[in-house]
mmCIF file of C-alpha atoms in Angstrom:
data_model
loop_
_atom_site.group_PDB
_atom_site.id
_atom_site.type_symbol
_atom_site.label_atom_id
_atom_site.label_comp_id
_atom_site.label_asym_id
_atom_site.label_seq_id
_atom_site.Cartn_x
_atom_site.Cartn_y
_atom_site.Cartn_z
ATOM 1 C CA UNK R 21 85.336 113.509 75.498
ATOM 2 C CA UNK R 22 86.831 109.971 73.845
ATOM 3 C CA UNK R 23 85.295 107.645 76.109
ATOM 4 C CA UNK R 24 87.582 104.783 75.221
ATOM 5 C CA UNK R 25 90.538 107.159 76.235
ATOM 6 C CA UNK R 26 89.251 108.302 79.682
ATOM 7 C CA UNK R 27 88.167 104.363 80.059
ATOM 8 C CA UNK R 28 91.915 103.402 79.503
ATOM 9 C CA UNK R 29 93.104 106.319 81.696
ATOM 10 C CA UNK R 30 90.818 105.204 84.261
ATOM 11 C CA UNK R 31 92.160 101.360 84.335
ATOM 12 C CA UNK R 32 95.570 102.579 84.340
ATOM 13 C CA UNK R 33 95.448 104.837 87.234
ATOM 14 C CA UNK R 34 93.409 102.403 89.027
ATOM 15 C CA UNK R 35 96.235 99.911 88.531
ATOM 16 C CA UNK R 36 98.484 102.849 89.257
ATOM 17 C CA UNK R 37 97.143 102.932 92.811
ATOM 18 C CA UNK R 38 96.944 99.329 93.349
ATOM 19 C CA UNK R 39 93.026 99.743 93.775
ATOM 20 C CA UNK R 40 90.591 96.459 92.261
ATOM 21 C CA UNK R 41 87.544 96.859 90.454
ATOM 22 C CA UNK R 42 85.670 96.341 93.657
ATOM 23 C CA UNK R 43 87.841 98.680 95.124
ATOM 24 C CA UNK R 44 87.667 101.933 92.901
ATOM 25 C CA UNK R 45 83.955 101.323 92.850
ATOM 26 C CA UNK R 46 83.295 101.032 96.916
ATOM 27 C CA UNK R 47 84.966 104.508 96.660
ATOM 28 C CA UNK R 48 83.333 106.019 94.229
ATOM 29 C CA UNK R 49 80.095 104.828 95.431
ATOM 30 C CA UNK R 50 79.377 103.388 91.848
ATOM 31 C CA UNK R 51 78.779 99.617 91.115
ATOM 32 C CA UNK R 52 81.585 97.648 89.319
ATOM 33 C CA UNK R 53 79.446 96.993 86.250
ATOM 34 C CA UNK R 54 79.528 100.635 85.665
ATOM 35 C CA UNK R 55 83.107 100.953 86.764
ATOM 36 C CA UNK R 56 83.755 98.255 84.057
ATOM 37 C CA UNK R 57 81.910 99.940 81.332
ATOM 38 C CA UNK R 58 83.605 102.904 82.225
ATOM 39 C CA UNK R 59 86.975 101.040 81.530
ATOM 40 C CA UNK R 60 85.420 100.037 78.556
ATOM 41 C CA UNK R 61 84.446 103.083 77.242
ATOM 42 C CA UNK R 62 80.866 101.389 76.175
ATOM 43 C CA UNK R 63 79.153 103.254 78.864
ATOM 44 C CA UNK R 64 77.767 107.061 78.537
ATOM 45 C CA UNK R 65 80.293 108.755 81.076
ATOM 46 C CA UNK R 66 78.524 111.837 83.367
ATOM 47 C CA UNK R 67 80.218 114.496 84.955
ATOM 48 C CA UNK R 68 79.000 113.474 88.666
ATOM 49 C CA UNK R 69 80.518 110.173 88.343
ATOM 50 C CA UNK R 70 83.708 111.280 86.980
ATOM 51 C CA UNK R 71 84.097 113.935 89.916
ATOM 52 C CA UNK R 72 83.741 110.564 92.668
ATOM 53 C CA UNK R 73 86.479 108.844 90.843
ATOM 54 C CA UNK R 74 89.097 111.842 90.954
ATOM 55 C CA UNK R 75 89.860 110.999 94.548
ATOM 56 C CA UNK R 76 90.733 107.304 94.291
ATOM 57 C CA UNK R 77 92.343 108.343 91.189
ATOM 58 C CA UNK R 78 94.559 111.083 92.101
ATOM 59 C CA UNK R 79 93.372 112.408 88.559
ATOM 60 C CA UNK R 80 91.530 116.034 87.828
ATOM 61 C CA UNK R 81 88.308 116.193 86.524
ATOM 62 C CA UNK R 82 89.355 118.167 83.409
ATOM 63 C CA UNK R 83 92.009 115.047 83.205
ATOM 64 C CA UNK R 84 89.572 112.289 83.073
ATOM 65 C CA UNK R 85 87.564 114.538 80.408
ATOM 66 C CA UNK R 86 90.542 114.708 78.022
ATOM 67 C CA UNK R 87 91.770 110.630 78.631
ATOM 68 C CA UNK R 88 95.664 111.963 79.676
ATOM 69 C CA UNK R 89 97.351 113.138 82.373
ATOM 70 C CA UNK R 90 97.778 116.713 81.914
ATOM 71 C CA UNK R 91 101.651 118.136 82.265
ATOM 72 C CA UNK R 92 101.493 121.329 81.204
ATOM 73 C CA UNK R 93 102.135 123.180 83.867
ATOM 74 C CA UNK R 94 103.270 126.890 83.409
ATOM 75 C CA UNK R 95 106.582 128.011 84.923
ATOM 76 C CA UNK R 96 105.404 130.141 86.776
ATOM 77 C CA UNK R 97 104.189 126.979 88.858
ATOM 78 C CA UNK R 98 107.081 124.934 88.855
ATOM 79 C CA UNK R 99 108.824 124.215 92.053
ATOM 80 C CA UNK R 100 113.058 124.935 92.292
ATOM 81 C CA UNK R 101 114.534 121.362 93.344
ATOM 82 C CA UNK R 102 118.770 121.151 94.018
ATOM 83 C CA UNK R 103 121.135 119.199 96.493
ATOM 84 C CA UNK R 104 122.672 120.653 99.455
ATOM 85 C CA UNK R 105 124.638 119.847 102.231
ATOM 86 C CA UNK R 106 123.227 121.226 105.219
ATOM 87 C CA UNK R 107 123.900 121.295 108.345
ATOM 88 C CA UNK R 108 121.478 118.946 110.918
ATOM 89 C CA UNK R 109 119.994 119.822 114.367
ATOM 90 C CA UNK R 110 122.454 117.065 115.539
ATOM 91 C CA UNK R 111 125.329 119.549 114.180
ATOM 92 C CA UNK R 112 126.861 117.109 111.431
ATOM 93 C CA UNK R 113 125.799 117.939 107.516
ATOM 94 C CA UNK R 114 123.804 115.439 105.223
ATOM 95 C CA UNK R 115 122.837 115.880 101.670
ATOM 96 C CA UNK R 116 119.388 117.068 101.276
ATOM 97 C CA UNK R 117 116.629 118.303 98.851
ATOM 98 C CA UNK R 118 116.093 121.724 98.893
ATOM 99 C CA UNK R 119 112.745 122.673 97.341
ATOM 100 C CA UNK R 120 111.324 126.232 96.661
ATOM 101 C CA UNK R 121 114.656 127.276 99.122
ATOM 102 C CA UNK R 122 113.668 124.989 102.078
ATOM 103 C CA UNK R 123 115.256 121.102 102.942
ATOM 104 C CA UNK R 124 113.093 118.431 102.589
ATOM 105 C CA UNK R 125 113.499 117.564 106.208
ATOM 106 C CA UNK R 126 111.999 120.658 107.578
ATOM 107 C CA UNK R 127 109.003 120.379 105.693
ATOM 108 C CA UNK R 128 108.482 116.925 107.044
ATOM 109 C CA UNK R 129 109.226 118.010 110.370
ATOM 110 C CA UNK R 130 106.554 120.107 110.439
ATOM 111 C CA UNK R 131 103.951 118.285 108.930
ATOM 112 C CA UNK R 132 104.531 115.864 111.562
ATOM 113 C CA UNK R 133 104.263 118.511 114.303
ATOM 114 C CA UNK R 134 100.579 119.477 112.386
ATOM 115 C CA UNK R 135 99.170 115.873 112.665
ATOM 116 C CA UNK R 136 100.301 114.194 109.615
ATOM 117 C CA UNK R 137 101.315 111.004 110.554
ATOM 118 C CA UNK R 138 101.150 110.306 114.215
ATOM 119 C CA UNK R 139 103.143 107.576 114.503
ATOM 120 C CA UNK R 140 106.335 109.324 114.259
ATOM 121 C CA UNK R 141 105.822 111.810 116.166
ATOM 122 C CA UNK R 142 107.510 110.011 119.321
ATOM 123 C CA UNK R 143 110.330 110.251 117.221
ATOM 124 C CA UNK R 144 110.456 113.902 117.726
ATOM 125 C CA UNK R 145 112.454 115.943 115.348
ATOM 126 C CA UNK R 146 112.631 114.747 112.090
ATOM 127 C CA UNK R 147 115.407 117.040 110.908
ATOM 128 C CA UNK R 148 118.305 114.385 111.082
ATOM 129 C CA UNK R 149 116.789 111.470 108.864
ATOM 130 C CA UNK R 150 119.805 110.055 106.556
ATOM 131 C CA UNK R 151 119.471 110.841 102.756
ATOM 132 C CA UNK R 152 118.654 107.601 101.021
ATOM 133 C CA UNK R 153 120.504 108.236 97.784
ATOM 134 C CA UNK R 154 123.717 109.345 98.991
ATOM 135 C CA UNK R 155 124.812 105.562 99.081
ATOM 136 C CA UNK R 156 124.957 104.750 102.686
ATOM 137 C CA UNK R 157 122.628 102.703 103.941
ATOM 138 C CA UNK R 158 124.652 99.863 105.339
ATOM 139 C CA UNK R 159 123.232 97.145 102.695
ATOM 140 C CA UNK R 160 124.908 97.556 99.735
ATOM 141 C CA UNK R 161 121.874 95.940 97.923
ATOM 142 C CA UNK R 162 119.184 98.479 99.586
ATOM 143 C CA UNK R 163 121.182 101.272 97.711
ATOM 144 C CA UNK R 164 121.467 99.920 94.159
ATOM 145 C CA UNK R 165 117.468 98.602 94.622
ATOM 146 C CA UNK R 166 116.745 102.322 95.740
ATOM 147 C CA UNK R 167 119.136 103.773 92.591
ATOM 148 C CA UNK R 168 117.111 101.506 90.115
ATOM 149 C CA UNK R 169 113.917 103.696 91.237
ATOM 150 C CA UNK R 170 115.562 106.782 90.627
ATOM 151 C CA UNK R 171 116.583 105.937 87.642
ATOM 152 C CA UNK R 172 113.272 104.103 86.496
ATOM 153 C CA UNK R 173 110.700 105.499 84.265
ATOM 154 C CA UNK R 174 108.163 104.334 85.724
ATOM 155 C CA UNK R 175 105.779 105.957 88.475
ATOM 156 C CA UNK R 176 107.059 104.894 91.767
ATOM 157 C CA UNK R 177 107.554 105.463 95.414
ATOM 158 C CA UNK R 178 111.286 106.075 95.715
ATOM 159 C CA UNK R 179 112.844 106.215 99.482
ATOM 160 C CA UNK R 180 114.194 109.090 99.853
ATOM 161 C CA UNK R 181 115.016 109.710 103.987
ATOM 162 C CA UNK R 182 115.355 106.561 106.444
ATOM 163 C CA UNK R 183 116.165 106.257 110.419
ATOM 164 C CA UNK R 184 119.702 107.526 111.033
ATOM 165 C CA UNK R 185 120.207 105.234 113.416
ATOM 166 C CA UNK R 186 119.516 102.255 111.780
ATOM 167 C CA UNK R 187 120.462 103.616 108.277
ATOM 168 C CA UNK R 188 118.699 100.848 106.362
ATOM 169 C CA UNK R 189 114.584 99.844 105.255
ATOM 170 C CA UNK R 190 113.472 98.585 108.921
ATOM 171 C CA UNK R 191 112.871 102.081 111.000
ATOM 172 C CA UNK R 192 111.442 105.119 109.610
ATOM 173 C CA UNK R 193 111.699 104.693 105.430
ATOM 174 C CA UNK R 194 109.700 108.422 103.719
ATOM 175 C CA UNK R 195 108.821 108.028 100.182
ATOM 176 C CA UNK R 196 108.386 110.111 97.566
ATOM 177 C CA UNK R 197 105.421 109.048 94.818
ATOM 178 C CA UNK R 198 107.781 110.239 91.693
ATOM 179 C CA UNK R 199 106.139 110.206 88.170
ATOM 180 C CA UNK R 200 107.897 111.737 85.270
ATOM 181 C CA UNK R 201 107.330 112.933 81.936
ATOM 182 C CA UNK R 202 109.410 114.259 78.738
ATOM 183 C CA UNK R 203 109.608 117.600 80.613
ATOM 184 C CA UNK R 204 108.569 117.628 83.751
ATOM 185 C CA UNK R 205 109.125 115.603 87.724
ATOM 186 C CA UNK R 206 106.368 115.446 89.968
ATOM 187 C CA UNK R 207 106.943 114.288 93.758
ATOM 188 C CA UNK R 208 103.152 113.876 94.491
ATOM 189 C CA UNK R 209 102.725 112.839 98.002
ATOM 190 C CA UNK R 210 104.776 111.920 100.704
ATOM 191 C CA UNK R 211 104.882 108.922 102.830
ATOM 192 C CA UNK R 212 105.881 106.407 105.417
ATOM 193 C CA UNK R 213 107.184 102.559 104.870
ATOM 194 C CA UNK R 214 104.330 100.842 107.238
ATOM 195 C CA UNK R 215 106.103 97.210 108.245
ATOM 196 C CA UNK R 216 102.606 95.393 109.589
ATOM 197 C CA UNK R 217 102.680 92.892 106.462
ATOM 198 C CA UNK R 218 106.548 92.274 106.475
ATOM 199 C CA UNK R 219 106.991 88.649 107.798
ATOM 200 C CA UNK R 220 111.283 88.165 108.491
ATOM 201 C CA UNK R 221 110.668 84.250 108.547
ATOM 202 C CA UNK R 222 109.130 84.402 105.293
ATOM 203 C CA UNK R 223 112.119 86.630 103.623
ATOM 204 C CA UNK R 224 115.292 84.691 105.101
ATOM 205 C CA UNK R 225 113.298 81.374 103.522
ATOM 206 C CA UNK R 226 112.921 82.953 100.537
ATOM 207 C CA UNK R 227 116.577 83.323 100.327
ATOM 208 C CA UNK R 228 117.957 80.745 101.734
ATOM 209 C CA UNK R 229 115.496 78.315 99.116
ATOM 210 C CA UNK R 230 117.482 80.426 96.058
ATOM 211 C CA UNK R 231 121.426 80.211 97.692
ATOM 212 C CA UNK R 232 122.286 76.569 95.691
ATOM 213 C CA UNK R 233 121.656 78.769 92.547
ATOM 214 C CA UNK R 234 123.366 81.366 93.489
ATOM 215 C CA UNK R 235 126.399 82.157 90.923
ATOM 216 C CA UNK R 236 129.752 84.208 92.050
ATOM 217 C CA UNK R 237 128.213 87.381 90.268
ATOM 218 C CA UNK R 238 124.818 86.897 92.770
ATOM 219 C CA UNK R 239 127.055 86.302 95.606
ATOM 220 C CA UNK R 240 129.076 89.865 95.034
ATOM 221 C CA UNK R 241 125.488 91.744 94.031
ATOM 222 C CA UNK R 242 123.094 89.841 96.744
ATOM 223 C CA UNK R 243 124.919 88.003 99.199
ATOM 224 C CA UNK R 244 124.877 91.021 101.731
ATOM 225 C CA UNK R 245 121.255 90.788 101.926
ATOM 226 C CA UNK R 246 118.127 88.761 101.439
ATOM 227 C CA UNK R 247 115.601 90.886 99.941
ATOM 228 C CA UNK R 248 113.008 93.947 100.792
ATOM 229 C CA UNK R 249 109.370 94.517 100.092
ATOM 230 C CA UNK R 250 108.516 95.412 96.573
ATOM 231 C CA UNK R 251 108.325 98.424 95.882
ATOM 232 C CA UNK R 252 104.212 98.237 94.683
ATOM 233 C CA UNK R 253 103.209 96.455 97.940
ATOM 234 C CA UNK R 254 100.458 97.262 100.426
ATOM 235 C CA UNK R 255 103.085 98.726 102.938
ATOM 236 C CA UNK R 256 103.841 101.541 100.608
ATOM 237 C CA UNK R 257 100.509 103.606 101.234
ATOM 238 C CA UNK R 258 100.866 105.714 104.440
ATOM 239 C CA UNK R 259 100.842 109.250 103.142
ATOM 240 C CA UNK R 260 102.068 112.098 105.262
ATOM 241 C CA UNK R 261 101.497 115.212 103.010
ATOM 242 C CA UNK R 262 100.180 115.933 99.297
ATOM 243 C CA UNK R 263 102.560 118.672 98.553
ATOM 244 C CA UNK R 264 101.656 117.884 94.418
ATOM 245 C CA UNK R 265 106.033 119.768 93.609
ATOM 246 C CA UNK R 266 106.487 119.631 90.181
ATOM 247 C CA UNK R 267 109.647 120.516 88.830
ATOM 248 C CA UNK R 268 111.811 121.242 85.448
ATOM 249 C CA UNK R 269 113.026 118.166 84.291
ATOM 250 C CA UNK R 270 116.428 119.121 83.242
ATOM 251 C CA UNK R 271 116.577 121.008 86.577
ATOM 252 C CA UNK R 272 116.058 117.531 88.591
ATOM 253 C CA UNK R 273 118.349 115.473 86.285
ATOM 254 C CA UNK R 274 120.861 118.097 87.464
ATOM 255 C CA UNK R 275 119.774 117.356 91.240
ATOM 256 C CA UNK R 276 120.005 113.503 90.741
ATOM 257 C CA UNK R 277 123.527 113.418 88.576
ATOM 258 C CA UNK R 278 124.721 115.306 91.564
ATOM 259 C CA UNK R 279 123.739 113.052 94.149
ATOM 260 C CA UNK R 280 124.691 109.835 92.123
ATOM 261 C CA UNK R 281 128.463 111.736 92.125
ATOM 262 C CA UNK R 282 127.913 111.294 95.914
ATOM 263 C CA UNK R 283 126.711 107.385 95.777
ATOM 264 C CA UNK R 284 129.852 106.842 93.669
ATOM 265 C CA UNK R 285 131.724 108.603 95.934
ATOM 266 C CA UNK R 286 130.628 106.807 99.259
ATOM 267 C CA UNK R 287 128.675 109.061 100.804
ATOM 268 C CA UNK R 288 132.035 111.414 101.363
ATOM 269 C CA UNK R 289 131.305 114.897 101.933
#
């Protein structure tokens, strides 16, 4: 073990998951001095200790003992990922995910039916939510914002279904926590867009303060909306399911090219 590697591992992936000092260390049941040391890599790391931090983490033991997140995965494990256009309960088709042969939406569906996030289960069935990427949410801005996370490198929870009713970021929004590598995709968890911290007052003055600096170029690329919550914020955090896919990379470049072709296109099936 480099203890200066797992220490910088450790800071990362608590900044990762948006977790303090005091934070990582209430969790792990460990005081912040030795969470800092730890960080550090000037403390004397034990096995124990390392297994309480996983958790918060979302790391593996044998990952904090080598310092790096560990993508070799053998085929054997990887998940299939490809769009689809399939037809909803509602009897009208939408372009999903299909992973390991089944839509996104069904397994969603029933984790909801299983307990997994209670709140949307007086929604009822889940099988209809809108696609996120296929460029039709009605504010032009909420669809490039969502196509810079696609395309980002960074780790990130991407929208990937929303209300289909409301076909914007206000009802239901499911994420995907998407980290990539050189040769792999992982969708990690699943979750729900929680809206308790969102204050509208707030946003439109944000706006509004900006619009005298507003150029003819902001105008065309903002003016149909103010803004949305960042992307790292506190509502981002409601997970539904740890389903841990992880999948080719060439194979989900293919899946993404082939639902940008649909943004470009409108949405038009």
């Amino acid at each position: 073990m480099n203890p200066v590697k797992t220490g910088v591992l450790i800071r990362e992936q608590r900044i990762e998951n948006h977790l303090t000092e005091q934070e990582l260390a209430e969790k792990a049941g460990i005081s912040v001095e030795l969470l800092e040391s730890y960080e550090q890599g000037t403390a004397l790391f034990r096995a124990s200790v390392l297994k309480r931090l996983t958790g918060p983490l979302g790391l593996s033991l044998m990952e904090m003992m080598y310092g790096k997140r560990l993508t070799a995965v053998r085929s054997s494990h990887l998940n299939t990922i490809r769009m689809d256009l399939i037809r909803t309960a509602y009897d009208y088709k939408e372009y999903y995910w299909i992973i390991d042969g089944k839509a996104i939406v069904t397994y969603l569906d029933e984790w909801v039916r299983a307990g997994g996030c209670p709140d949307l289960e007086p929604f009822g069935s889940l099988t209809g939510l809108l696609p996120a990427w296929t460029g039709e949410l009605i504010w032009k801005a909420d669809n490039r914002f969502i196509w810079e996370m696609i395309d980002s490198p960074e780790t990130l929870n991407v929208p990937i279904l929303v209300c289909e009713d409301d076909c914007d970021l206000s009802c239901i929004v499911i994420m995907a926590r998407i980290r990539k590598t050189e040769n792999l995709v992982f969708w990690e968890k699943l979750g729900r867009l929680t809206h308790e911290n969102e204050d509208f007052n707030l946003e439109k003055r944000s706006g509004i303060l900006c619009l005298e600096a507003y150029t003819d170029e902001d105008w065309e690329q903002y003016g149909d909306n103010i803004a949305c919550e960042p992307c790292d914020s506190a509502e981002y955090r409601q997970w539904i399911a740890e389903p841990g896919w992880c999948f080719e990379r060439a194979a989900y470049d293919h899946m993404v090219e082939a639902f940008r072709d649909v943004y470009k296109a409108g949405g038009k099936r």
